[in-house]
Amino acid sequence: MSTYINSLNWRYATKKFDATKKVSNKDLDTILEAASLTPTSYGLQPFKIIVIENPEIREKLKPFAWGQSQITEASHLIAIVNFTTFGDELIDDYLANIGATRGIPTEGLKGYADFMKSKLTPLSDDQKAIWTAKQTYIALGNILSAAAELKIDTCPMEGFDANEFNNILGLTDKNLNTSVLISIGYRAEEDQTQHYKKVRKSKEKLIQYI
Ligand SMILES: Cc1cc2nc3c(=O)[nH]c(=O)nc-3n(C[C@H](O)[C@H](O)[C@H](O)COP(=O)(O)O)c2cc1C
């Protein structure tokens, strides 16, 4: 566990990436495997993960992310996009996946499916989008931690205009929304931020034992 904490201390929100260094496909796959293993509410995974390598698309996106250099200079840009709405099919697909993965008939799971549907389907689109966006942040955390274990740098990013990103990435018509971004790659030597001490609340302030 101490190596895990070491990794979390090593990582920082990288402001300047070395644009000449690429993350290998093997390491990228490991990071994406961590994202795919992310637990989600009920296990429904109501999001997609888009890996954006294309430099032209990233140039187009950059002005809508406060001009942040991480968008174009990192090795890869990952967008986690949440479902802005969904119906019973989200749960039905999940059930079919459980059946196929575990080799069991899904009739026995009808009660569970009906329970999920009773909780989720009646939500308004706004409530659904808030719930699905929350799930993306769990994947964000896993991606940051997995990358740090591999000594790969990241910058989590919320500083962007989601509507513009959705248009450029062709998400709007697909009921998808850019929830959060992660630039991944290798820190530039001249990025001074890497030398800053971590600023965190004291454990006394942050944690309460009852
Ligand atoms: C959800 C989220 C969104 C963030 N958005 C940005 C961003 O748009 N640009 C940026 O440079 N840093 C961004 N950050 C980085 C935070 O400022 C940084 O994680 C925080 O100050 C803690 O520092 P550390 O990550 O270096 O330990 C974001 C972090 C998170 C978790």
JSON list of C-alpha atoms and ligand atoms in Angstrom, two decimals:
[
{"chain": "A", "resi": 1, "resn": "MET", "atom": "CA", "xyz": [0.00, 0.00, 0.00]},
{"chain": "A", "resi": 2, "resn": "SER", "atom": "CA", "xyz": [2.88, 2.37, 0.70]},
{"chain": "A", "resi": 3, "resn": "THR", "atom": "CA", "xyz": [3.86, 2.14, -2.97]},
{"chain": "A", "resi": 4, "resn": "TYR", "atom": "CA", "xyz": [0.30, 3.17, -3.85]},
{"chain": "A", "resi": 5, "resn": "ILE", "atom": "CA", "xyz": [0.56, 6.22, -1.56]},
{"chain": "A", "resi": 6, "resn": "ASN", "atom": "CA", "xyz": [3.98, 6.96, -3.08]},
{"chain": "A", "resi": 7, "resn": "SER", "atom": "CA", "xyz": [2.34, 6.97, -6.52]},
{"chain": "A", "resi": 8, "resn": "LEU", "atom": "CA", "xyz": [-0.39, 9.32, -5.32]},
{"chain": "A", "resi": 9, "resn": "ASN", "atom": "CA", "xyz": [2.26, 11.65, -3.94]},
{"chain": "A", "resi": 10, "resn": "TRP", "atom": "CA", "xyz": [4.24, 11.40, -7.17]},
{"chain": "A", "resi": 11, "resn": "ARG", "atom": "CA", "xyz": [1.32, 12.36, -9.38]},
{"chain": "A", "resi": 12, "resn": "TYR", "atom": "CA", "xyz": [0.24, 15.95, -9.83]},
{"chain": "A", "resi": 13, "resn": "ALA", "atom": "CA", "xyz": [-2.05, 17.79, -12.19]},
{"chain": "A", "resi": 14, "resn": "THR", "atom": "CA", "xyz": [0.47, 18.25, -14.98]},
{"chain": "A", "resi": 15, "resn": "LYS", "atom": "CA", "xyz": [0.38, 21.69, -16.52]},
{"chain": "A", "resi": 16, "resn": "LYS", "atom": "CA", "xyz": [2.97, 21.17, -19.23]},
{"chain": "A", "resi": 17, "resn": "PHE", "atom": "CA", "xyz": [3.51, 17.89, -21.04]},
{"chain": "A", "resi": 18, "resn": "ASP", "atom": "CA", "xyz": [6.53, 16.84, -23.09]},
{"chain": "A", "resi": 19, "resn": "ALA", "atom": "CA", "xyz": [4.91, 16.76, -26.54]},
{"chain": "A", "resi": 20, "resn": "THR", "atom": "CA", "xyz": [7.65, 14.46, -27.87]},
{"chain": "A", "resi": 21, "resn": "LYS", "atom": "CA", "xyz": [6.84, 11.57, -25.53]},
{"chain": "A", "resi": 22, "resn": "LYS", "atom": "CA", "xyz": [4.08, 9.06, -26.31]},
{"chain": "A", "resi": 23, "resn": "VAL", "atom": "CA", "xyz": [2.38, 6.64, -23.96]},
{"chain": "A", "resi": 24, "resn": "SER", "atom": "CA", "xyz": [2.80, 3.10, -25.32]},
{"chain": "A", "resi": 25, "resn": "ASN", "atom": "CA", "xyz": [-0.26, 1.16, -26.47]},
{"chain": "A", "resi": 26, "resn": "LYS", "atom": "CA", "xyz": [0.43, -1.38, -23.73]},
{"chain": "A", "resi": 27, "resn": "ASP", "atom": "CA", "xyz": [0.34, 1.26, -20.98]},
{"chain": "A", "resi": 28, "resn": "LEU", "atom": "CA", "xyz": [-2.67, 2.95, -22.55]},
{"chain": "A", "resi": 29, "resn": "ASP", "atom": "CA", "xyz": [-4.48, -0.41, -22.56]},
{"chain": "A", "resi": 30, "resn": "THR", "atom": "CA", "xyz": [-3.66, -0.89, -18.86]},
{"chain": "A", "resi": 31, "resn": "ILE", "atom": "CA", "xyz": [-5.07, 2.54, -18.02]},
{"chain": "A", "resi": 32, "resn": "LEU", "atom": "CA", "xyz": [-8.20, 1.84, -20.06]},
{"chain": "A", "resi": 33, "resn": "GLU", "atom": "CA", "xyz": [-8.54, -1.57, -18.38]},
{"chain": "A", "resi": 34, "resn": "ALA", "atom": "CA", "xyz": [-8.54, 0.25, -15.02]},
{"chain": "A", "resi": 35, "resn": "ALA", "atom": "CA", "xyz": [-11.24, 2.55, -16.38]},
{"chain": "A", "resi": 36, "resn": "SER", "atom": "CA", "xyz": [-13.30, -0.38, -17.56]},
{"chain": "A", "resi": 37, "resn": "LEU", "atom": "CA", "xyz": [-12.98, -2.11, -14.15]},
{"chain": "A", "resi": 38, "resn": "THR", "atom": "CA", "xyz": [-14.40, 0.98, -12.46]},
{"chain": "A", "resi": 39, "resn": "PRO", "atom": "CA", "xyz": [-17.35, 0.17, -10.22]},
{"chain": "A", "resi": 40, "resn": "THR", "atom": "CA", "xyz": [-20.52, 2.09, -11.02]},
{"chain": "A", "resi": 41, "resn": "SER", "atom": "CA", "xyz": [-23.91, 2.37, -9.40]},
{"chain": "A", "resi": 42, "resn": "TYR", "atom": "CA", "xyz": [-25.75, -0.94, -10.00]},
{"chain": "A", "resi": 43, "resn": "GLY", "atom": "CA", "xyz": [-22.89, -1.75, -12.43]},
{"chain": "A", "resi": 44, "resn": "LEU", "atom": "CA", "xyz": [-24.65, 0.06, -15.27]},
{"chain": "A", "resi": 45, "resn": "GLN", "atom": "CA", "xyz": [-21.61, 1.98, -16.63]},
{"chain": "A", "resi": 46, "resn": "PRO", "atom": "CA", "xyz": [-23.70, 4.83, -18.12]},
{"chain": "A", "resi": 47, "resn": "PHE", "atom": "CA", "xyz": [-20.80, 6.44, -19.96]},
{"chain": "A", "resi": 48, "resn": "LYS", "atom": "CA", "xyz": [-18.32, 5.98, -22.79]},
{"chain": "A", "resi": 49, "resn": "ILE", "atom": "CA", "xyz": [-14.61, 6.63, -22.90]},
{"chain": "A", "resi": 50, "resn": "ILE", "atom": "CA", "xyz": [-13.23, 8.38, -25.96]},
{"chain": "A", "resi": 51, "resn": "VAL", "atom": "CA", "xyz": [-9.48, 8.33, -26.62]},
{"chain": "A", "resi": 52, "resn": "ILE", "atom": "CA", "xyz": [-8.57, 11.33, -28.74]},
{"chain": "A", "resi": 53, "resn": "GLU", "atom": "CA", "xyz": [-5.17, 11.14, -30.40]},
{"chain": "A", "resi": 54, "resn": "ASN", "atom": "CA", "xyz": [-5.97, 13.03, -33.61]},
{"chain": "A", "resi": 55, "resn": "PRO", "atom": "CA", "xyz": [-3.96, 16.32, -33.51]},
{"chain": "A", "resi": 56, "resn": "GLU", "atom": "CA", "xyz": [-6.37, 18.27, -35.75]},
{"chain": "A", "resi": 57, "resn": "ILE", "atom": "CA", "xyz": [-9.35, 17.46, -33.54]},
{"chain": "A", "resi": 58, "resn": "ARG", "atom": "CA", "xyz": [-7.35, 18.40, -30.45]},
{"chain": "A", "resi": 59, "resn": "GLU", "atom": "CA", "xyz": [-6.36, 21.74, -32.04]},
{"chain": "A", "resi": 60, "resn": "LYS", "atom": "CA", "xyz": [-10.06, 22.38, -32.67]},
{"chain": "A", "resi": 61, "resn": "LEU", "atom": "CA", "xyz": [-10.93, 21.54, -29.07]},
{"chain": "A", "resi": 62, "resn": "LYS", "atom": "CA", "xyz": [-8.19, 23.59, -27.42]},
{"chain": "A", "resi": 63, "resn": "PRO", "atom": "CA", "xyz": [-9.80, 27.07, -27.65]},
{"chain": "A", "resi": 64, "resn": "PHE", "atom": "CA", "xyz": [-12.86, 25.64, -25.93]},
{"chain": "A", "resi": 65, "resn": "ALA", "atom": "CA", "xyz": [-10.72, 24.38, -23.03]},
{"chain": "A", "resi": 66, "resn": "TRP", "atom": "CA", "xyz": [-9.41, 27.78, -21.99]},
{"chain": "A", "resi": 67, "resn": "GLY", "atom": "CA", "xyz": [-6.52, 27.30, -24.45]},
{"chain": "A", "resi": 68, "resn": "GLN", "atom": "CA", "xyz": [-4.91, 24.84, -22.04]},
{"chain": "A", "resi": 69, "resn": "SER", "atom": "CA", "xyz": [-1.78, 23.34, -23.60]},
{"chain": "A", "resi": 70, "resn": "GLN", "atom": "CA", "xyz": [-2.45, 19.91, -22.08]},
{"chain": "A", "resi": 71, "resn": "ILE", "atom": "CA", "xyz": [-5.18, 19.38, -24.70]},
{"chain": "A", "resi": 72, "resn": "THR", "atom": "CA", "xyz": [-2.68, 19.33, -27.58]},
{"chain": "A", "resi": 73, "resn": "GLU", "atom": "CA", "xyz": [0.68, 18.56, -25.94]},
{"chain": "A", "resi": 74, "resn": "ALA", "atom": "CA", "xyz": [-0.19, 15.48, -23.93]},
{"chain": "A", "resi": 75, "resn": "SER", "atom": "CA", "xyz": [0.27, 12.08, -25.55]},
{"chain": "A", "resi": 76, "resn": "HIS", "atom": "CA", "xyz": [-3.45, 11.31, -25.47]},
{"chain": "A", "resi": 77, "resn": "LEU", "atom": "CA", "xyz": [-6.60, 13.12, -24.46]},
{"chain": "A", "resi": 78, "resn": "ILE", "atom": "CA", "xyz": [-9.32, 11.03, -22.87]},
{"chain": "A", "resi": 79, "resn": "ALA", "atom": "CA", "xyz": [-12.91, 12.26, -22.66]},
{"chain": "A", "resi": 80, "resn": "ILE", "atom": "CA", "xyz": [-15.34, 10.48, -20.38]},
{"chain": "A", "resi": 81, "resn": "VAL", "atom": "CA", "xyz": [-18.79, 11.14, -21.80]},
{"chain": "A", "resi": 82, "resn": "ASN", "atom": "CA", "xyz": [-21.96, 10.47, -19.85]},
{"chain": "A", "resi": 83, "resn": "PHE", "atom": "CA", "xyz": [-25.36, 9.42, -21.17]},
{"chain": "A", "resi": 84, "resn": "THR", "atom": "CA", "xyz": [-27.64, 12.48, -21.04]},
{"chain": "A", "resi": 85, "resn": "THR", "atom": "CA", "xyz": [-30.67, 10.24, -20.97]},
{"chain": "A", "resi": 86, "resn": "PHE", "atom": "CA", "xyz": [-31.53, 6.56, -21.12]},
{"chain": "A", "resi": 87, "resn": "GLY", "atom": "CA", "xyz": [-34.50, 4.24, -20.90]},
{"chain": "A", "resi": 88, "resn": "ASP", "atom": "CA", "xyz": [-35.17, 0.66, -19.87]},
{"chain": "A", "resi": 89, "resn": "GLU", "atom": "CA", "xyz": [-32.75, -0.54, -22.55]},
{"chain": "A", "resi": 90, "resn": "LEU", "atom": "CA", "xyz": [-29.77, 0.43, -20.37]},
{"chain": "A", "resi": 91, "resn": "ILE", "atom": "CA", "xyz": [-30.93, -2.04, -17.75]},
{"chain": "A", "resi": 92, "resn": "ASP", "atom": "CA", "xyz": [-32.03, -4.68, -20.29]},
{"chain": "A", "resi": 93, "resn": "ASP", "atom": "CA", "xyz": [-28.60, -4.58, -21.98]},
{"chain": "A", "resi": 94, "resn": "TYR", "atom": "CA", "xyz": [-26.91, -4.92, -18.61]},
{"chain": "A", "resi": 95, "resn": "LEU", "atom": "CA", "xyz": [-29.06, -7.92, -17.76]},
{"chain": "A", "resi": 96, "resn": "ALA", "atom": "CA", "xyz": [-28.25, -9.57, -21.05]},
{"chain": "A", "resi": 97, "resn": "ASN", "atom": "CA", "xyz": [-24.55, -8.97, -20.32]},
{"chain": "A", "resi": 98, "resn": "ILE", "atom": "CA", "xyz": [-24.86, -10.56, -16.87]},
{"chain": "A", "resi": 99, "resn": "GLY", "atom": "CA", "xyz": [-26.61, -13.56, -18.42]},
{"chain": "A", "resi": 100, "resn": "ALA", "atom": "CA", "xyz": [-24.00, -13.98, -21.15]},
{"chain": "A", "resi": 101, "resn": "THR", "atom": "CA", "xyz": [-21.00, -13.35, -18.86]},
{"chain": "A", "resi": 102, "resn": "ARG", "atom": "CA", "xyz": [-22.12, -15.67, -16.09]},
{"chain": "A", "resi": 103, "resn": "GLY", "atom": "CA", "xyz": [-23.92, -18.17, -18.30]},
{"chain": "A", "resi": 104, "resn": "ILE", "atom": "CA", "xyz": [-27.16, -17.89, -16.37]},
{"chain": "A", "resi": 105, "resn": "PRO", "atom": "CA", "xyz": [-30.77, -17.35, -17.45]},
{"chain": "A", "resi": 106, "resn": "THR", "atom": "CA", "xyz": [-31.85, -13.77, -16.89]},
{"chain": "A", "resi": 107, "resn": "GLU", "atom": "CA", "xyz": [-35.43, -14.59, -15.81]},
{"chain": "A", "resi": 108, "resn": "GLY", "atom": "CA", "xyz": [-34.18, -14.98, -12.24]},
{"chain": "A", "resi": 109, "resn": "LEU", "atom": "CA", "xyz": [-32.89, -11.40, -12.35]},
{"chain": "A", "resi": 110, "resn": "LYS", "atom": "CA", "xyz": [-36.20, -9.86, -13.40]},
{"chain": "A", "resi": 111, "resn": "GLY", "atom": "CA", "xyz": [-36.92, -8.65, -9.86]},
{"chain": "A", "resi": 112, "resn": "TYR", "atom": "CA", "xyz": [-33.56, -6.86, -9.68]},
{"chain": "A", "resi": 113, "resn": "ALA", "atom": "CA", "xyz": [-34.09, -5.38, -13.14]},
{"chain": "A", "resi": 114, "resn": "ASP", "atom": "CA", "xyz": [-37.56, -4.14, -12.24]},
{"chain": "A", "resi": 115, "resn": "PHE", "atom": "CA", "xyz": [-36.14, -2.58, -9.08]},
{"chain": "A", "resi": 116, "resn": "MET", "atom": "CA", "xyz": [-33.45, -0.73, -11.07]},
{"chain": "A", "resi": 117, "resn": "LYS", "atom": "CA", "xyz": [-36.02, 0.41, -13.61]},
{"chain": "A", "resi": 118, "resn": "SER", "atom": "CA", "xyz": [-38.35, 1.65, -10.86]},
{"chain": "A", "resi": 119, "resn": "LYS", "atom": "CA", "xyz": [-35.52, 3.75, -9.42]},
{"chain": "A", "resi": 120, "resn": "LEU", "atom": "CA", "xyz": [-33.95, 5.08, -12.61]},
{"chain": "A", "resi": 121, "resn": "THR", "atom": "CA", "xyz": [-36.38, 5.24, -15.52]},
{"chain": "A", "resi": 122, "resn": "PRO", "atom": "CA", "xyz": [-38.80, 7.71, -13.86]},
{"chain": "A", "resi": 123, "resn": "LEU", "atom": "CA", "xyz": [-36.01, 10.25, -13.21]},
{"chain": "A", "resi": 124, "resn": "SER", "atom": "CA", "xyz": [-36.15, 13.42, -15.32]},
{"chain": "A", "resi": 125, "resn": "ASP", "atom": "CA", "xyz": [-33.50, 13.80, -18.04]},
{"chain": "A", "resi": 126, "resn": "ASP", "atom": "CA", "xyz": [-31.73, 16.37, -15.84]},
{"chain": "A", "resi": 127, "resn": "GLN", "atom": "CA", "xyz": [-31.62, 13.96, -12.92]},
{"chain": "A", "resi": 128, "resn": "LYS", "atom": "CA", "xyz": [-30.42, 11.15, -15.17]},
{"chain": "A", "resi": 129, "resn": "ALA", "atom": "CA", "xyz": [-27.62, 13.33, -16.57]},
{"chain": "A", "resi": 130, "resn": "ILE", "atom": "CA", "xyz": [-26.48, 14.31, -13.06]},
{"chain": "A", "resi": 131, "resn": "TRP", "atom": "CA", "xyz": [-26.46, 10.68, -11.96]},
{"chain": "A", "resi": 132, "resn": "THR", "atom": "CA", "xyz": [-24.57, 9.46, -15.04]},
{"chain": "A", "resi": 133, "resn": "ALA", "atom": "CA", "xyz": [-22.04, 12.32, -14.78]},
{"chain": "A", "resi": 134, "resn": "LYS", "atom": "CA", "xyz": [-21.30, 11.31, -11.17]},
{"chain": "A", "resi": 135, "resn": "GLN", "atom": "CA", "xyz": [-20.36, 7.83, -12.36]},
{"chain": "A", "resi": 136, "resn": "THR", "atom": "CA", "xyz": [-17.74, 9.26, -14.73]},
{"chain": "A", "resi": 137, "resn": "TYR", "atom": "CA", "xyz": [-15.78, 10.70, -11.82]},
{"chain": "A", "resi": 138, "resn": "ILE", "atom": "CA", "xyz": [-15.20, 7.23, -10.38]},
{"chain": "A", "resi": 139, "resn": "ALA", "atom": "CA", "xyz": [-13.55, 6.26, -13.67]},
{"chain": "A", "resi": 140, "resn": "LEU", "atom": "CA", "xyz": [-11.59, 9.52, -13.56]},
{"chain": "A", "resi": 141, "resn": "GLY", "atom": "CA", "xyz": [-10.14, 8.57, -10.18]},
{"chain": "A", "resi": 142, "resn": "ASN", "atom": "CA", "xyz": [-9.18, 5.10, -11.37]},
{"chain": "A", "resi": 143, "resn": "ILE", "atom": "CA", "xyz": [-7.51, 6.47, -14.49]},
{"chain": "A", "resi": 144, "resn": "LEU", "atom": "CA", "xyz": [-5.44, 8.96, -12.47]},
{"chain": "A", "resi": 145, "resn": "SER", "atom": "CA", "xyz": [-4.36, 6.30, -9.98]},
{"chain": "A", "resi": 146, "resn": "ALA", "atom": "CA", "xyz": [-3.61, 3.63, -12.59]},
{"chain": "A", "resi": 147, "resn": "ALA", "atom": "CA", "xyz": [-1.55, 6.08, -14.62]},
{"chain": "A", "resi": 148, "resn": "ALA", "atom": "CA", "xyz": [0.39, 7.14, -11.52]},
{"chain": "A", "resi": 149, "resn": "GLU", "atom": "CA", "xyz": [1.24, 3.50, -10.78]},
{"chain": "A", "resi": 150, "resn": "LEU", "atom": "CA", "xyz": [2.76, 3.35, -14.28]},
{"chain": "A", "resi": 151, "resn": "LYS", "atom": "CA", "xyz": [4.59, 6.67, -13.72]},
{"chain": "A", "resi": 152, "resn": "ILE", "atom": "CA", "xyz": [2.47, 8.25, -16.41]},
{"chain": "A", "resi": 153, "resn": "ASP", "atom": "CA", "xyz": [1.42, 11.83, -15.88]},
{"chain": "A", "resi": 154, "resn": "THR", "atom": "CA", "xyz": [-2.12, 13.10, -16.09]},
{"chain": "A", "resi": 155, "resn": "CYS", "atom": "CA", "xyz": [-4.14, 16.25, -15.83]},
{"chain": "A", "resi": 156, "resn": "PRO", "atom": "CA", "xyz": [-7.82, 15.90, -14.91]},
{"chain": "A", "resi": 157, "resn": "MET", "atom": "CA", "xyz": [-9.73, 18.73, -16.59]},
{"chain": "A", "resi": 158, "resn": "GLU", "atom": "CA", "xyz": [-13.10, 20.33, -16.09]},
{"chain": "A", "resi": 159, "resn": "GLY", "atom": "CA", "xyz": [-12.05, 23.64, -17.59]},
{"chain": "A", "resi": 160, "resn": "PHE", "atom": "CA", "xyz": [-13.80, 23.32, -20.95]},
{"chain": "A", "resi": 161, "resn": "ASP", "atom": "CA", "xyz": [-17.05, 24.21, -22.67]},
{"chain": "A", "resi": 162, "resn": "ALA", "atom": "CA", "xyz": [-19.00, 20.95, -22.81]},
{"chain": "A", "resi": 163, "resn": "ASN", "atom": "CA", "xyz": [-21.42, 22.15, -25.53]},
{"chain": "A", "resi": 164, "resn": "GLU", "atom": "CA", "xyz": [-18.58, 23.03, -27.89]},
{"chain": "A", "resi": 165, "resn": "PHE", "atom": "CA", "xyz": [-16.80, 19.75, -27.13]},
{"chain": "A", "resi": 166, "resn": "ASN", "atom": "CA", "xyz": [-20.03, 17.84, -27.76]},
{"chain": "A", "resi": 167, "resn": "ASN", "atom": "CA", "xyz": [-20.44, 19.53, -31.14]},
{"chain": "A", "resi": 168, "resn": "ILE", "atom": "CA", "xyz": [-16.86, 18.91, -32.25]},
{"chain": "A", "resi": 169, "resn": "LEU", "atom": "CA", "xyz": [-16.89, 15.30, -31.06]},
{"chain": "A", "resi": 170, "resn": "GLY", "atom": "CA", "xyz": [-20.31, 14.66, -32.62]},
{"chain": "A", "resi": 171, "resn": "LEU", "atom": "CA", "xyz": [-21.89, 13.71, -29.31]},
{"chain": "A", "resi": 172, "resn": "THR", "atom": "CA", "xyz": [-24.91, 15.98, -29.19]},
{"chain": "A", "resi": 173, "resn": "ASP", "atom": "CA", "xyz": [-27.15, 13.81, -31.42]},
{"chain": "A", "resi": 174, "resn": "LYS", "atom": "CA", "xyz": [-26.11, 10.67, -29.60]},
{"chain": "A", "resi": 175, "resn": "ASN", "atom": "CA", "xyz": [-27.38, 11.74, -26.17]},
{"chain": "A", "resi": 176, "resn": "LEU", "atom": "CA", "xyz": [-23.80, 11.95, -24.93]},
{"chain": "A", "resi": 177, "resn": "ASN", "atom": "CA", "xyz": [-22.09, 14.76, -23.04]},
{"chain": "A", "resi": 178, "resn": "THR", "atom": "CA", "xyz": [-18.43, 15.47, -22.30]},
{"chain": "A", "resi": 179, "resn": "SER", "atom": "CA", "xyz": [-18.27, 15.14, -18.53]},
{"chain": "A", "resi": 180, "resn": "VAL", "atom": "CA", "xyz": [-14.57, 15.28, -17.75]},
{"chain": "A", "resi": 181, "resn": "LEU", "atom": "CA", "xyz": [-11.23, 15.12, -19.58]},
{"chain": "A", "resi": 182, "resn": "ILE", "atom": "CA", "xyz": [-7.90, 13.55, -18.74]},
{"chain": "A", "resi": 183, "resn": "SER", "atom": "CA", "xyz": [-4.71, 14.45, -20.55]},
{"chain": "A", "resi": 184, "resn": "ILE", "atom": "CA", "xyz": [-2.15, 11.69, -20.23]},
{"chain": "A", "resi": 185, "resn": "GLY", "atom": "CA", "xyz": [1.52, 11.65, -21.12]},
{"chain": "A", "resi": 186, "resn": "TYR", "atom": "CA", "xyz": [4.84, 12.68, -19.61]},
{"chain": "A", "resi": 187, "resn": "ARG", "atom": "CA", "xyz": [5.64, 15.88, -17.72]},
{"chain": "A", "resi": 188, "resn": "ALA", "atom": "CA", "xyz": [7.88, 18.45, -19.38]},
{"chain": "A", "resi": 189, "resn": "GLU", "atom": "CA", "xyz": [11.10, 19.07, -17.48]},
{"chain": "A", "resi": 190, "resn": "GLU", "atom": "CA", "xyz": [10.29, 22.78, -17.34]},
{"chain": "A", "resi": 191, "resn": "ASP", "atom": "CA", "xyz": [6.88, 22.24, -15.72]},
{"chain": "A", "resi": 192, "resn": "GLN", "atom": "CA", "xyz": [7.56, 23.94, -12.39]},
{"chain": "A", "resi": 193, "resn": "THR", "atom": "CA", "xyz": [4.33, 22.60, -10.91]},
{"chain": "A", "resi": 194, "resn": "GLN", "atom": "CA", "xyz": [6.00, 19.21, -10.42]},
{"chain": "A", "resi": 195, "resn": "HIS", "atom": "CA", "xyz": [8.17, 20.75, -7.68]},
{"chain": "A", "resi": 196, "resn": "TYR", "atom": "CA", "xyz": [5.30, 22.27, -5.71]},
{"chain": "A", "resi": 197, "resn": "LYS", "atom": "CA", "xyz": [4.45, 20.70, -2.36]},
{"chain": "A", "resi": 198, "resn": "LYS", "atom": "CA", "xyz": [1.07, 18.99, -2.29]},
{"chain": "A", "resi": 199, "resn": "VAL", "atom": "CA", "xyz": [-1.60, 21.11, -0.64]},
{"chain": "A", "resi": 200, "resn": "ARG", "atom": "CA", "xyz": [-4.21, 19.09, 1.21]},
{"chain": "A", "resi": 201, "resn": "LYS", "atom": "CA", "xyz": [-6.38, 19.72, 4.27]},
{"chain": "A", "resi": 202, "resn": "SER", "atom": "CA", "xyz": [-5.07, 18.19, 7.48]},
{"chain": "A", "resi": 203, "resn": "LYS", "atom": "CA", "xyz": [-6.56, 14.77, 8.22]},
{"chain": "A", "resi": 204, "resn": "GLU", "atom": "CA", "xyz": [-8.12, 16.33, 11.36]},
{"chain": "A", "resi": 205, "resn": "LYS", "atom": "CA", "xyz": [-10.06, 18.76, 9.18]},
{"chain": "A", "resi": 206, "resn": "LEU", "atom": "CA", "xyz": [-10.92, 16.25, 6.50]},
{"chain": "A", "resi": 207, "resn": "ILE", "atom": "CA", "xyz": [-11.80, 13.12, 8.41]},
{"chain": "A", "resi": 208, "resn": "GLN", "atom": "CA", "xyz": [-14.26, 12.62, 11.22]},
{"chain": "A", "resi": 209, "resn": "TYR", "atom": "CA", "xyz": [-14.46, 9.46, 13.30]},
{"chain": "A", "resi": 210, "resn": "ILE", "atom": "CA", "xyz": [-17.75, 8.76, 14.99]},
{"chain": "B", "resi": 1, "resn": "LIG", "atom": "C1", "xyz": [-12.40, 17.20, -11.70]},
{"chain": "B", "resi": 1, "resn": "LIG", "atom": "C2", "xyz": [-11.15, 18.01, -11.81]},
{"chain": "B", "resi": 1, "resn": "LIG", "atom": "C3", "xyz": [-11.06, 19.03, -12.73]},
{"chain": "B", "resi": 1, "resn": "LIG", "atom": "C4", "xyz": [-9.88, 19.76, -12.90]},
{"chain": "B", "resi": 1, "resn": "LIG", "atom": "N1", "xyz": [-9.77, 20.68, -13.91]},
{"chain": "B", "resi": 1, "resn": "LIG", "atom": "C5", "xyz": [-8.54, 21.20, -14.19]},
{"chain": "B", "resi": 1, "resn": "LIG", "atom": "C6", "xyz": [-8.33, 21.97, -15.36]},
{"chain": "B", "resi": 1, "resn": "LIG", "atom": "O1", "xyz": [-9.22, 22.22, -16.16]},
{"chain": "B", "resi": 1, "resn": "LIG", "atom": "N2", "xyz": [-7.07, 22.43, -15.59]},
{"chain": "B", "resi": 1, "resn": "LIG", "atom": "C7", "xyz": [-6.02, 22.19, -14.75]},
{"chain": "B", "resi": 1, "resn": "LIG", "atom": "O2", "xyz": [-4.90, 22.62, -15.04]},
{"chain": "B", "resi": 1, "resn": "LIG", "atom": "N3", "xyz": [-6.21, 21.45, -13.61]},
{"chain": "B", "resi": 1, "resn": "LIG", "atom": "C8", "xyz": [-7.42, 20.95, -13.33]},
{"chain": "B", "resi": 1, "resn": "LIG", "atom": "N4", "xyz": [-7.60, 20.16, -12.21]},
{"chain": "B", "resi": 1, "resn": "LIG", "atom": "C9", "xyz": [-6.45, 19.90, -11.34]},
{"chain": "B", "resi": 1, "resn": "LIG", "atom": "C10", "xyz": [-6.65, 20.37, -9.89]},
{"chain": "B", "resi": 1, "resn": "LIG", "atom": "O3", "xyz": [-6.50, 21.75, -9.81]},
{"chain": "B", "resi": 1, "resn": "LIG", "atom": "C11", "xyz": [-5.64, 19.61, -9.02]},
{"chain": "B", "resi": 1, "resn": "LIG", "atom": "O4", "xyz": [-5.91, 18.24, -9.12]},
{"chain": "B", "resi": 1, "resn": "LIG", "atom": "C12", "xyz": [-5.69, 20.04, -7.57]},
{"chain": "B", "resi": 1, "resn": "LIG", "atom": "O5", "xyz": [-5.30, 21.36, -7.43]},
{"chain": "B", "resi": 1, "resn": "LIG", "atom": "C13", "xyz": [-4.82, 19.15, -6.68]},
{"chain": "B", "resi": 1, "resn": "LIG", "atom": "O6", "xyz": [-3.49, 19.16, -7.10]},
{"chain": "B", "resi": 1, "resn": "LIG", "atom": "P1", "xyz": [-2.72, 17.84, -7.59]},
{"chain": "B", "resi": 1, "resn": "LIG", "atom": "O7", "xyz": [-3.65, 17.11, -8.51]},
{"chain": "B", "resi": 1, "resn": "LIG", "atom": "O8", "xyz": [-1.53, 18.37, -8.31]},
{"chain": "B", "resi": 1, "resn": "LIG", "atom": "O9", "xyz": [-2.38, 17.03, -6.39]},
{"chain": "B", "resi": 1, "resn": "LIG", "atom": "C14", "xyz": [-8.78, 19.46, -12.05]},
{"chain": "B", "resi": 1, "resn": "LIG", "atom": "C15", "xyz": [-8.90, 18.46, -11.09]},
{"chain": "B", "resi": 1, "resn": "LIG", "atom": "C16", "xyz": [-10.04, 17.72, -10.99]},
{"chain": "B", "resi": 1, "resn": "LIG", "atom": "C17", "xyz": [-10.09, 16.56, -10.01]}
]
